[in-house]
CSV table of N, CA and C in Angstrom, one decimal:
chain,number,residue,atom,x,y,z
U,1,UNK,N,12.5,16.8,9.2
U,1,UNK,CA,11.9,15.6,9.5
U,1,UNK,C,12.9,14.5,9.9
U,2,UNK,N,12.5,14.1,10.7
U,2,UNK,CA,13.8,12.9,11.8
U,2,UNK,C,13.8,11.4,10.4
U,3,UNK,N,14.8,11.2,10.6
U,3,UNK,CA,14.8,10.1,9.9
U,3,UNK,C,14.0,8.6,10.5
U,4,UNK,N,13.3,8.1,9.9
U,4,UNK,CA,12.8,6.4,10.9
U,4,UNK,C,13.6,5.4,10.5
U,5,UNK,N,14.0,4.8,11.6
U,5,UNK,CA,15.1,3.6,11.7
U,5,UNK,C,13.9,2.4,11.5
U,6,UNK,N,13.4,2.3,11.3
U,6,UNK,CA,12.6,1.4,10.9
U,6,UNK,C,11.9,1.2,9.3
U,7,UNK,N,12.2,2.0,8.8
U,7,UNK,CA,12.2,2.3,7.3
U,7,UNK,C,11.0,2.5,6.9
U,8,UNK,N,10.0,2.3,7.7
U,8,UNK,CA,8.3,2.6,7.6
U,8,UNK,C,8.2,4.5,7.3
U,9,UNK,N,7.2,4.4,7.1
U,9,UNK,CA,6.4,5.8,6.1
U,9,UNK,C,4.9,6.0,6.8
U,10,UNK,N,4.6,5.3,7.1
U,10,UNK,CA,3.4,4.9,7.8
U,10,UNK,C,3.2,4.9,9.1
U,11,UNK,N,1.9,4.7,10.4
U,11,UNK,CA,2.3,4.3,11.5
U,11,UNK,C,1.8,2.9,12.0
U,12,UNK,N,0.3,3.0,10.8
U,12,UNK,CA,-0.4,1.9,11.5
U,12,UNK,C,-1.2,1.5,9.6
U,13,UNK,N,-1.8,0.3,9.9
U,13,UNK,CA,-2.5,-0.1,8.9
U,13,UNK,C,-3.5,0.6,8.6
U,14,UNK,N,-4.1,1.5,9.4
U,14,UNK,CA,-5.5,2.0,9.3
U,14,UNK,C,-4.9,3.5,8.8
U,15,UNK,N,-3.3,3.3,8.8
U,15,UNK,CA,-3.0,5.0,7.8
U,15,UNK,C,-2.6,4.8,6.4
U,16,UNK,N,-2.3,3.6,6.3
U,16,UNK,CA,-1.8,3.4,5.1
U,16,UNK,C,-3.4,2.8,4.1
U,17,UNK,N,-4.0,2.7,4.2
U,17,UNK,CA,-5.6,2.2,4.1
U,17,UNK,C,-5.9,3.4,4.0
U,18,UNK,N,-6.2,4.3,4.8
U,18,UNK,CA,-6.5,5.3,4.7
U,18,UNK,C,-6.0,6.1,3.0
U,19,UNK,N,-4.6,5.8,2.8
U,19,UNK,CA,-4.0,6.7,2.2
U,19,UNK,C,-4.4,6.0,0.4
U,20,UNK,N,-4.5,4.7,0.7
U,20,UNK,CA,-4.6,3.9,-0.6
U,20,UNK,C,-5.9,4.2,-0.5
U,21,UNK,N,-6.9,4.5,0.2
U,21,UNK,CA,-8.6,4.8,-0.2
U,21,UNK,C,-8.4,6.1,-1.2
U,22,UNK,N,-7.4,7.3,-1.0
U,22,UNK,CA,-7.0,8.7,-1.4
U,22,UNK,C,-8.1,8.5,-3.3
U,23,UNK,N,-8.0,7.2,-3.6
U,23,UNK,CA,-8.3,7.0,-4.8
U,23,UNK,C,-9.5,6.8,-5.0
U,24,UNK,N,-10.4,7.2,-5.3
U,24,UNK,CA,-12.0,7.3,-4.9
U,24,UNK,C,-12.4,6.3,-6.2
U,25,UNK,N,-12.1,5.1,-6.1
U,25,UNK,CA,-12.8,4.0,-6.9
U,25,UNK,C,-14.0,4.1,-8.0
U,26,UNK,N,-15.2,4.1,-6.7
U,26,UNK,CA,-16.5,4.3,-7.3
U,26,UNK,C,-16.5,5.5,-8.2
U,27,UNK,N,-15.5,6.6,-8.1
U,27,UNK,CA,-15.2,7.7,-8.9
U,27,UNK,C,-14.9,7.7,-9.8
U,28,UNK,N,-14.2,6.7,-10.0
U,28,UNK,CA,-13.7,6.5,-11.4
U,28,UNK,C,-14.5,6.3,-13.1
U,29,UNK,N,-14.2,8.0,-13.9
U,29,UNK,CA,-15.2,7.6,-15.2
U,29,UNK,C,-14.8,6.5,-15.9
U,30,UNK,N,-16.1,5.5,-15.8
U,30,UNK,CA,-15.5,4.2,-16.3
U,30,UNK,C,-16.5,4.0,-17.5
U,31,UNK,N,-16.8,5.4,-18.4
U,31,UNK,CA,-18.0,5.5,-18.9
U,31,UNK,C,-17.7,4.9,-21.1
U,32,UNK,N,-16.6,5.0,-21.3
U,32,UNK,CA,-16.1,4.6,-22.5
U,32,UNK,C,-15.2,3.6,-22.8
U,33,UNK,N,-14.7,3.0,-23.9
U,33,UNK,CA,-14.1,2.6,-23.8
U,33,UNK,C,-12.6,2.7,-24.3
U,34,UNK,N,-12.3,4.1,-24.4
U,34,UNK,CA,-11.1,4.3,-24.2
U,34,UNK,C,-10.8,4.6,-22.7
U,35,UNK,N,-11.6,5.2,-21.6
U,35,UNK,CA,-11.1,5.6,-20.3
U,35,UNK,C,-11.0,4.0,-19.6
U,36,UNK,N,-11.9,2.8,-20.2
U,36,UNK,CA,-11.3,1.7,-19.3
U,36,UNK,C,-10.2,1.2,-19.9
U,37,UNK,N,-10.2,1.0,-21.2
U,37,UNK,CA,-8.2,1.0,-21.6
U,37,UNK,C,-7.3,1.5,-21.4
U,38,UNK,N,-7.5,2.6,-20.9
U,38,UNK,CA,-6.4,3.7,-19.8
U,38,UNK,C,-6.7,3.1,-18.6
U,39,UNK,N,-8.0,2.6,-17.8
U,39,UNK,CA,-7.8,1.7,-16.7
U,39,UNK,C,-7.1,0.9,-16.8
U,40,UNK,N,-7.6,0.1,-18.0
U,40,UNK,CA,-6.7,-1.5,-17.8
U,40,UNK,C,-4.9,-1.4,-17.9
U,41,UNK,N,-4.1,-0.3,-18.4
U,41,UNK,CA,-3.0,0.1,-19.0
U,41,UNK,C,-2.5,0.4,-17.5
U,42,UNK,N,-3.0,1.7,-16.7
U,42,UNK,CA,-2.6,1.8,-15.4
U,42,UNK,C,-2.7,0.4,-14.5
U,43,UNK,N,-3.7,-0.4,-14.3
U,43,UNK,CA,-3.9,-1.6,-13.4
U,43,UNK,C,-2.6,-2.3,-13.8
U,44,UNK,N,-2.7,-2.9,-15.2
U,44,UNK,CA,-1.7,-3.4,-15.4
U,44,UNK,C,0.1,-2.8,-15.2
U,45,UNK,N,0.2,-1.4,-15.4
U,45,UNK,CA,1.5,-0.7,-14.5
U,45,UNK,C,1.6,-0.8,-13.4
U,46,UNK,N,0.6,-0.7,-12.2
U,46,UNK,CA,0.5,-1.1,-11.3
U,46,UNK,C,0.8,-2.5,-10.4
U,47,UNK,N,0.5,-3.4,-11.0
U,47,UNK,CA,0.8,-4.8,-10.7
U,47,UNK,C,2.2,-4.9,-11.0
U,48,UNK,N,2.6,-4.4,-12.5
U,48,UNK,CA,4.1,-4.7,-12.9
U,48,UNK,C,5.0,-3.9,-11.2
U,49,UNK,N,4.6,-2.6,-11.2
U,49,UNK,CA,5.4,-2.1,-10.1
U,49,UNK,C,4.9,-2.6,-9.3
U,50,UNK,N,3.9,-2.8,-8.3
U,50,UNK,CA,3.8,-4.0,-7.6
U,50,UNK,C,4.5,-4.9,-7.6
U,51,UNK,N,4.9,-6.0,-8.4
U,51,UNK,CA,5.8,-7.2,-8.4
U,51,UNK,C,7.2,-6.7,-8.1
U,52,UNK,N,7.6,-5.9,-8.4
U,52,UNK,CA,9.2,-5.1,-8.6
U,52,UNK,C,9.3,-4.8,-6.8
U,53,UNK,N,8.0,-3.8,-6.7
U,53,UNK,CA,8.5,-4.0,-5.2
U,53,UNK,C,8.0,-4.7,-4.3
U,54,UNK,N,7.3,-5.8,-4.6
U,54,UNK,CA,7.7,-7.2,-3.2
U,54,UNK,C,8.8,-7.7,-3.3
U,55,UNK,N,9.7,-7.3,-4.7
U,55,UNK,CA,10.8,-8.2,-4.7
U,55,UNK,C,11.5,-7.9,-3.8
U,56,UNK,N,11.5,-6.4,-4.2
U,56,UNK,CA,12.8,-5.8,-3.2
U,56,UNK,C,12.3,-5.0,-1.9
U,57,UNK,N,11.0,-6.5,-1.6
U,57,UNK,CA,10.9,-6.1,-0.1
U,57,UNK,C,10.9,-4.9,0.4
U,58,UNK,N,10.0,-3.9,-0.1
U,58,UNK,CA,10.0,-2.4,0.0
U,58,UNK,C,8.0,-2.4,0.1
U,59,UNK,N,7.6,-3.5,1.5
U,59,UNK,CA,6.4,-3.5,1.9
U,59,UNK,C,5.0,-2.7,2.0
U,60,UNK,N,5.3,-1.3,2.2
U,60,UNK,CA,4.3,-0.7,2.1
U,60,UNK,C,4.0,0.0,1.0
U,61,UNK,N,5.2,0.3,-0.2
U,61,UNK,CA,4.7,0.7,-1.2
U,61,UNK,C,3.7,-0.8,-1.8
U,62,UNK,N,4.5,-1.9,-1.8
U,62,UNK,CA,4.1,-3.1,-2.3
U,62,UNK,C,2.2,-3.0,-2.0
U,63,UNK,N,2.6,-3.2,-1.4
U,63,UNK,CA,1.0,-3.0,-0.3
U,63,UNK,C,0.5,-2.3,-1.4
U,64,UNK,N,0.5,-0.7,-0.7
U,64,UNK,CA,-0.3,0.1,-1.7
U,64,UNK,C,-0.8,-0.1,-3.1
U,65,UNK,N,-0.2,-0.4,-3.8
U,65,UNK,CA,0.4,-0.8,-5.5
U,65,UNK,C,-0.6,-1.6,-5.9
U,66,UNK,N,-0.1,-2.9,-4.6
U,66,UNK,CA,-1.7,-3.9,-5.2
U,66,UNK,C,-2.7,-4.0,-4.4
U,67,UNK,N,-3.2,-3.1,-3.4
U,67,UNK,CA,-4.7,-3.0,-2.9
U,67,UNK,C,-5.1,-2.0,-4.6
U,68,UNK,N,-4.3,-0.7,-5.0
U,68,UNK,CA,-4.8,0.5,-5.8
U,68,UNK,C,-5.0,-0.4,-7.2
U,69,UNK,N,-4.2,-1.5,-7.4
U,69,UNK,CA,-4.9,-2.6,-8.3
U,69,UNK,C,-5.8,-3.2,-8.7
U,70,UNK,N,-5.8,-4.0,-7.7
U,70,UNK,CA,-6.9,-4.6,-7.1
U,70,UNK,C,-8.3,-4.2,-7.2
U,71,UNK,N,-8.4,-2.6,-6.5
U,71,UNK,CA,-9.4,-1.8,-6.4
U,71,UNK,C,-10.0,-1.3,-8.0
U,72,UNK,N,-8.6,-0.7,-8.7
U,72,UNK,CA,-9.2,-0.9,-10.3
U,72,UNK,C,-9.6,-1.6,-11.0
U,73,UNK,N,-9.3,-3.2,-10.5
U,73,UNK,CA,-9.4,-4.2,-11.5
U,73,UNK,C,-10.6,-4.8,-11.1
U,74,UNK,N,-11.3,-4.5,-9.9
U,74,UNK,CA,-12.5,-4.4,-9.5
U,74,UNK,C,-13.4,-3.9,-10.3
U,75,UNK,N,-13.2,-2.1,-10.3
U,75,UNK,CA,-14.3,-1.2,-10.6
U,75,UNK,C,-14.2,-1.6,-12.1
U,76,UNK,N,-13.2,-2.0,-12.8
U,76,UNK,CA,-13.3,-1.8,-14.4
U,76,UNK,C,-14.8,-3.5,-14.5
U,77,UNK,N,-13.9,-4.8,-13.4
U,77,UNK,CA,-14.5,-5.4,-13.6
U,77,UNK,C,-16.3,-5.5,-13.5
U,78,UNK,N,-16.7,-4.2,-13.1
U,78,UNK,CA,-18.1,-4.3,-12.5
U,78,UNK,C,-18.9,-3.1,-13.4
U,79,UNK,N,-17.7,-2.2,-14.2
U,79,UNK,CA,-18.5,-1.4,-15.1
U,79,UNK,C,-19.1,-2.2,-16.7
U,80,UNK,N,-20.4,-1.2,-16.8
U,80,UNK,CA,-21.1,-1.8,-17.9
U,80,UNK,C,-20.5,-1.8,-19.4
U,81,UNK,N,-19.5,-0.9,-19.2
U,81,UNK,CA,-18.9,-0.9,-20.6
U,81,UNK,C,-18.3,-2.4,-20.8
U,82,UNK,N,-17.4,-2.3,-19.8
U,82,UNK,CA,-16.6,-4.1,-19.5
U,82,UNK,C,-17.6,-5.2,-19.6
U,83,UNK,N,-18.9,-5.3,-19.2
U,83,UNK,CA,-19.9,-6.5,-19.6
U,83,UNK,C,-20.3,-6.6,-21.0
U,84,UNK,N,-20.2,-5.3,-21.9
U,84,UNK,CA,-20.6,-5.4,-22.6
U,84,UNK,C,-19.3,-5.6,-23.8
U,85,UNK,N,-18.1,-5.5,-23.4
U,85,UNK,CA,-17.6,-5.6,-24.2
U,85,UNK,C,-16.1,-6.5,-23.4
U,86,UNK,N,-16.1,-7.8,-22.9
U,86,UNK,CA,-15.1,-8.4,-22.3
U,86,UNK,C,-14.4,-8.9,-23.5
U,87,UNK,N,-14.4,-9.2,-24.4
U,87,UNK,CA,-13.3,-9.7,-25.3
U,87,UNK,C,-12.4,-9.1,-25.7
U,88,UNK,N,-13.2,-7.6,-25.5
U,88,UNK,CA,-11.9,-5.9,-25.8
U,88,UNK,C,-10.9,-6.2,-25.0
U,89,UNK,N,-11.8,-6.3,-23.7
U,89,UNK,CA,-10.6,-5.8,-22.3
U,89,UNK,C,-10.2,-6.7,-21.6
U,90,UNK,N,-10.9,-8.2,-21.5
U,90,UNK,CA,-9.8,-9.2,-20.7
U,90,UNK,C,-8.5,-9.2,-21.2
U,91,UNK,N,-8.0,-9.5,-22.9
U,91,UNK,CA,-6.6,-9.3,-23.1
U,91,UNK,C,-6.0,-7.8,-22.6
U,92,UNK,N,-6.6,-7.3,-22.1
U,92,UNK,CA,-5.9,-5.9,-21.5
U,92,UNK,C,-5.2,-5.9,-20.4
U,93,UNK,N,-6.1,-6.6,-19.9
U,93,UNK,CA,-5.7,-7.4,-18.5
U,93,UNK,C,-5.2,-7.8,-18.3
U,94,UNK,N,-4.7,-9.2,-19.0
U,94,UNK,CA,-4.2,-10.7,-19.1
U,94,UNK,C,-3.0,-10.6,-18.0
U,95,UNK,N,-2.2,-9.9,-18.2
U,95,UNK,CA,-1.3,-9.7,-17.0
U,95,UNK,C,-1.2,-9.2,-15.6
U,96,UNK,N,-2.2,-9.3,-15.6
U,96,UNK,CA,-3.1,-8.9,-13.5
U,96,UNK,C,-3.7,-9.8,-12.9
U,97,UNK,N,-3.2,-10.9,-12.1
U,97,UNK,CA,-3.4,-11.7,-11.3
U,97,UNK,C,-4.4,-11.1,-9.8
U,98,UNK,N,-5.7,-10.8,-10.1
U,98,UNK,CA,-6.0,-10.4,-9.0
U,98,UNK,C,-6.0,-11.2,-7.7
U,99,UNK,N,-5.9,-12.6,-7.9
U,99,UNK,CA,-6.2,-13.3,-6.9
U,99,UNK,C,-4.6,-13.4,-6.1
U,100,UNK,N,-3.4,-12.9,-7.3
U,100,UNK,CA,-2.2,-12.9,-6.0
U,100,UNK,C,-2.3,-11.4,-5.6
U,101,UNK,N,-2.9,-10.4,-6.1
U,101,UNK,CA,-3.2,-9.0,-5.5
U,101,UNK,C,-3.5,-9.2,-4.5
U,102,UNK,N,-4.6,-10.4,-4.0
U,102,UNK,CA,-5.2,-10.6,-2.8
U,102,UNK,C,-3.9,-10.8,-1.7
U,103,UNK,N,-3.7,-12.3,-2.3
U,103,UNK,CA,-2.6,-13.1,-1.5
U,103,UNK,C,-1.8,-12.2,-0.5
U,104,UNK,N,-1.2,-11.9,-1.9
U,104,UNK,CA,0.0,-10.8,-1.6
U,104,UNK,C,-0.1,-9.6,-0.8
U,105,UNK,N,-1.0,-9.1,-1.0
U,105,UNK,CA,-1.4,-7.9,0.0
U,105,UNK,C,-1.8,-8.2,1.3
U,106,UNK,N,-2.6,-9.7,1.6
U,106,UNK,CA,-2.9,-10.4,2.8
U,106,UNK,C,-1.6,-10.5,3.4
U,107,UNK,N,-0.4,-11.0,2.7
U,107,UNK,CA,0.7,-11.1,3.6
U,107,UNK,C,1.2,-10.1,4.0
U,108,UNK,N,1.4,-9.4,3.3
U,108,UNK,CA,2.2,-7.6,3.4
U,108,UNK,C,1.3,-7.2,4.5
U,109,UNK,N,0.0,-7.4,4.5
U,109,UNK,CA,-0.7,-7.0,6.1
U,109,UNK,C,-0.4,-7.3,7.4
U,110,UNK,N,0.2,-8.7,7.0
U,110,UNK,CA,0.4,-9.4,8.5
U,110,UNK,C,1.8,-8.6,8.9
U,111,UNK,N,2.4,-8.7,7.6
U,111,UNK,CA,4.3,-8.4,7.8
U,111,UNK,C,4.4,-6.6,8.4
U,112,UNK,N,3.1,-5.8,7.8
U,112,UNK,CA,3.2,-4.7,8.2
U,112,UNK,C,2.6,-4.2,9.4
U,113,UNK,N,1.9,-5.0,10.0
U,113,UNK,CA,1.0,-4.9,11.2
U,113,UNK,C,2.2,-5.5,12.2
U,114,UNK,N,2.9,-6.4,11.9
U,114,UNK,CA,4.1,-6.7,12.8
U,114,UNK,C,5.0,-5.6,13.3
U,115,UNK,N,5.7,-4.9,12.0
U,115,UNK,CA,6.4,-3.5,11.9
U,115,UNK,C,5.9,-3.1,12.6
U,116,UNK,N,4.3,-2.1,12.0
U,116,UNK,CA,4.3,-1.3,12.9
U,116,UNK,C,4.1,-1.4,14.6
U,117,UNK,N,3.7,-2.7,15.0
U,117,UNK,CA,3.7,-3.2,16.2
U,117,UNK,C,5.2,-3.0,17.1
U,118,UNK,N,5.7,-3.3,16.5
U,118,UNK,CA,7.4,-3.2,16.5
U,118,UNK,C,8.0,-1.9,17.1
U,119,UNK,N,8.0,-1.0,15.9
U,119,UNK,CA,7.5,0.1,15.8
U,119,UNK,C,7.2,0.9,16.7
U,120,UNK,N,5.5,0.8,17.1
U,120,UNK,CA,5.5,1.1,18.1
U,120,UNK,C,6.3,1.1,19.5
U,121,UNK,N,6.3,-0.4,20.0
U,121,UNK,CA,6.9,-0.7,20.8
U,121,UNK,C,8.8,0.4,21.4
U,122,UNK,N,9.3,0.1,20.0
U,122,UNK,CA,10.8,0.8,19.9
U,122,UNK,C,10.4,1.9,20.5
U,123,UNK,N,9.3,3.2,20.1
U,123,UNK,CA,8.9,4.6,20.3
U,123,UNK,C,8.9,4.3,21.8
U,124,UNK,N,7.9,3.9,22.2
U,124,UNK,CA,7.6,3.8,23.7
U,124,UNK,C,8.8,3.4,24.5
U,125,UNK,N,9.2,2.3,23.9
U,125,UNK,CA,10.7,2.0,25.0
U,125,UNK,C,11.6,3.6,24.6
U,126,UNK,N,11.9,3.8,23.4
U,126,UNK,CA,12.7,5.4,23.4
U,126,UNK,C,12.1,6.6,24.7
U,127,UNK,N,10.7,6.8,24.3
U,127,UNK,CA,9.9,7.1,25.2
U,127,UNK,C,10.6,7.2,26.8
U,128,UNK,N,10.4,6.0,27.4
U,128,UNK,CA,10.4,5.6,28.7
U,128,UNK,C,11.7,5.8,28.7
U,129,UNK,N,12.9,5.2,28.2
U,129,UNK,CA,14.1,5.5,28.2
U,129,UNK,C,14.7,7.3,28.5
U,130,UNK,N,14.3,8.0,27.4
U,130,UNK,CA,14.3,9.7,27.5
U,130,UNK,C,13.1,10.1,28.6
U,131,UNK,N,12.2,10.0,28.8
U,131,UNK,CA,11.5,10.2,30.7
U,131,UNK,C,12.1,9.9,31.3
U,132,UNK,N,12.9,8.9,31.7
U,132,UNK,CA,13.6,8.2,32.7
U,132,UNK,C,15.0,8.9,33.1
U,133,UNK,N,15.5,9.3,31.9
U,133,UNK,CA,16.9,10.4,32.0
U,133,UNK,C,16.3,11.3,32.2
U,134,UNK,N,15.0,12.3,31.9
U,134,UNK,CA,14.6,13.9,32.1
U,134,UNK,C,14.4,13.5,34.2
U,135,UNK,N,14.0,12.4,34.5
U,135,UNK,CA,13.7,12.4,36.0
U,135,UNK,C,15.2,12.6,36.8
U,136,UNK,N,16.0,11.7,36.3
U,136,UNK,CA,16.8,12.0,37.0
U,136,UNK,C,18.2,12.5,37.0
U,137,UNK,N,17.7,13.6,35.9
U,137,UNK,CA,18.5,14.5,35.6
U,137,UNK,C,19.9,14.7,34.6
U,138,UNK,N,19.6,13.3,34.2
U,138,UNK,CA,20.8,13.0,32.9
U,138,UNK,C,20.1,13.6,31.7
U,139,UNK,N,21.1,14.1,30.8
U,139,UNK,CA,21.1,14.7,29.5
U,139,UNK,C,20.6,13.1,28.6
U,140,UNK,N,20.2,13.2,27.9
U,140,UNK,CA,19.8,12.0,26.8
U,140,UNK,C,21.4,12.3,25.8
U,141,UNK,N,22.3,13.5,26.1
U,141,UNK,CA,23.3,13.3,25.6
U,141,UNK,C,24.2,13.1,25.9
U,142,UNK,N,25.5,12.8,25.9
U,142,UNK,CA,26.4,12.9,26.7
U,142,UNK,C,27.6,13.5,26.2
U,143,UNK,N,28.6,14.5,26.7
U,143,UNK,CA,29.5,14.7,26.1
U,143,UNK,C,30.5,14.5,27.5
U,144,UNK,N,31.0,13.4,27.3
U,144,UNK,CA,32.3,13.2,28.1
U,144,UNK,C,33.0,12.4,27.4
């Protein structure tokens, strides 16, 4: 596998989306209340590594981390065990800001749709560059 000079893992937002859906939400048994305390335990790991890597600017896992947050702290928020029992599991929570999950992943979209724009663009100019030597007969290598 070629290394990417662009440090991306991804190509486009609609793959990395794709790849953060991999986690089937509505799937989630959210039927007791020890499996939503193992939700609220993971969400809240999640955000923690989340925060760690916006720091260090390592954008698409960032991304990932807090849409797959986000998405849990959703489904926990909309199951019936959680209505019925919010005083258990809001302190479970207490440390998941979903509203910077939002934020944050709004920006990481723009920053990562730039990239891959980028991205692309580099491929195609490499592209056109290596066609352009196959035409007229230069190696893309050179040994002189």
């Amino acid at each position: 596998m070629a290394l990417d000079p662009s440090g991306l893992n991804f190509n486009s937002l609609k793959e990395i989306n794709n790849y953060v859906d991999k986690v089937k939400i509505n799937k989630l048994n959210l039927n007791t209340q020890l499996q939503i305390k193992q939700y609220c335990k993971s969400a809240c790991d999640l955000f923690q590594k989340a925060e760690g890597l916006w720091k260090a600017k390592d954008d698409e896992n960032a991304y990932i981390l807090y849409m797959r947050c986000f998405n849990i702290y959703q489904a926990i928020s909309k199951s019936y065990e959680f209505s019925k029992n919010k005083t258990v599991f809001k302190p479970l929570m207490k440390d998941i800001n979903p509203n910077e999950c939002v934020v944050k992943a709004e920006k990481l979209n723009q920053i990562l749709k730039a990239r891959y724009e980028k991205k692309k663009k580099d491929l195609e100019r490499l592209r056109n560059i290596q066609n352009g030597k196959k035409k007229t007969g230069q190696s893309c290598l050179s040994f002189s």
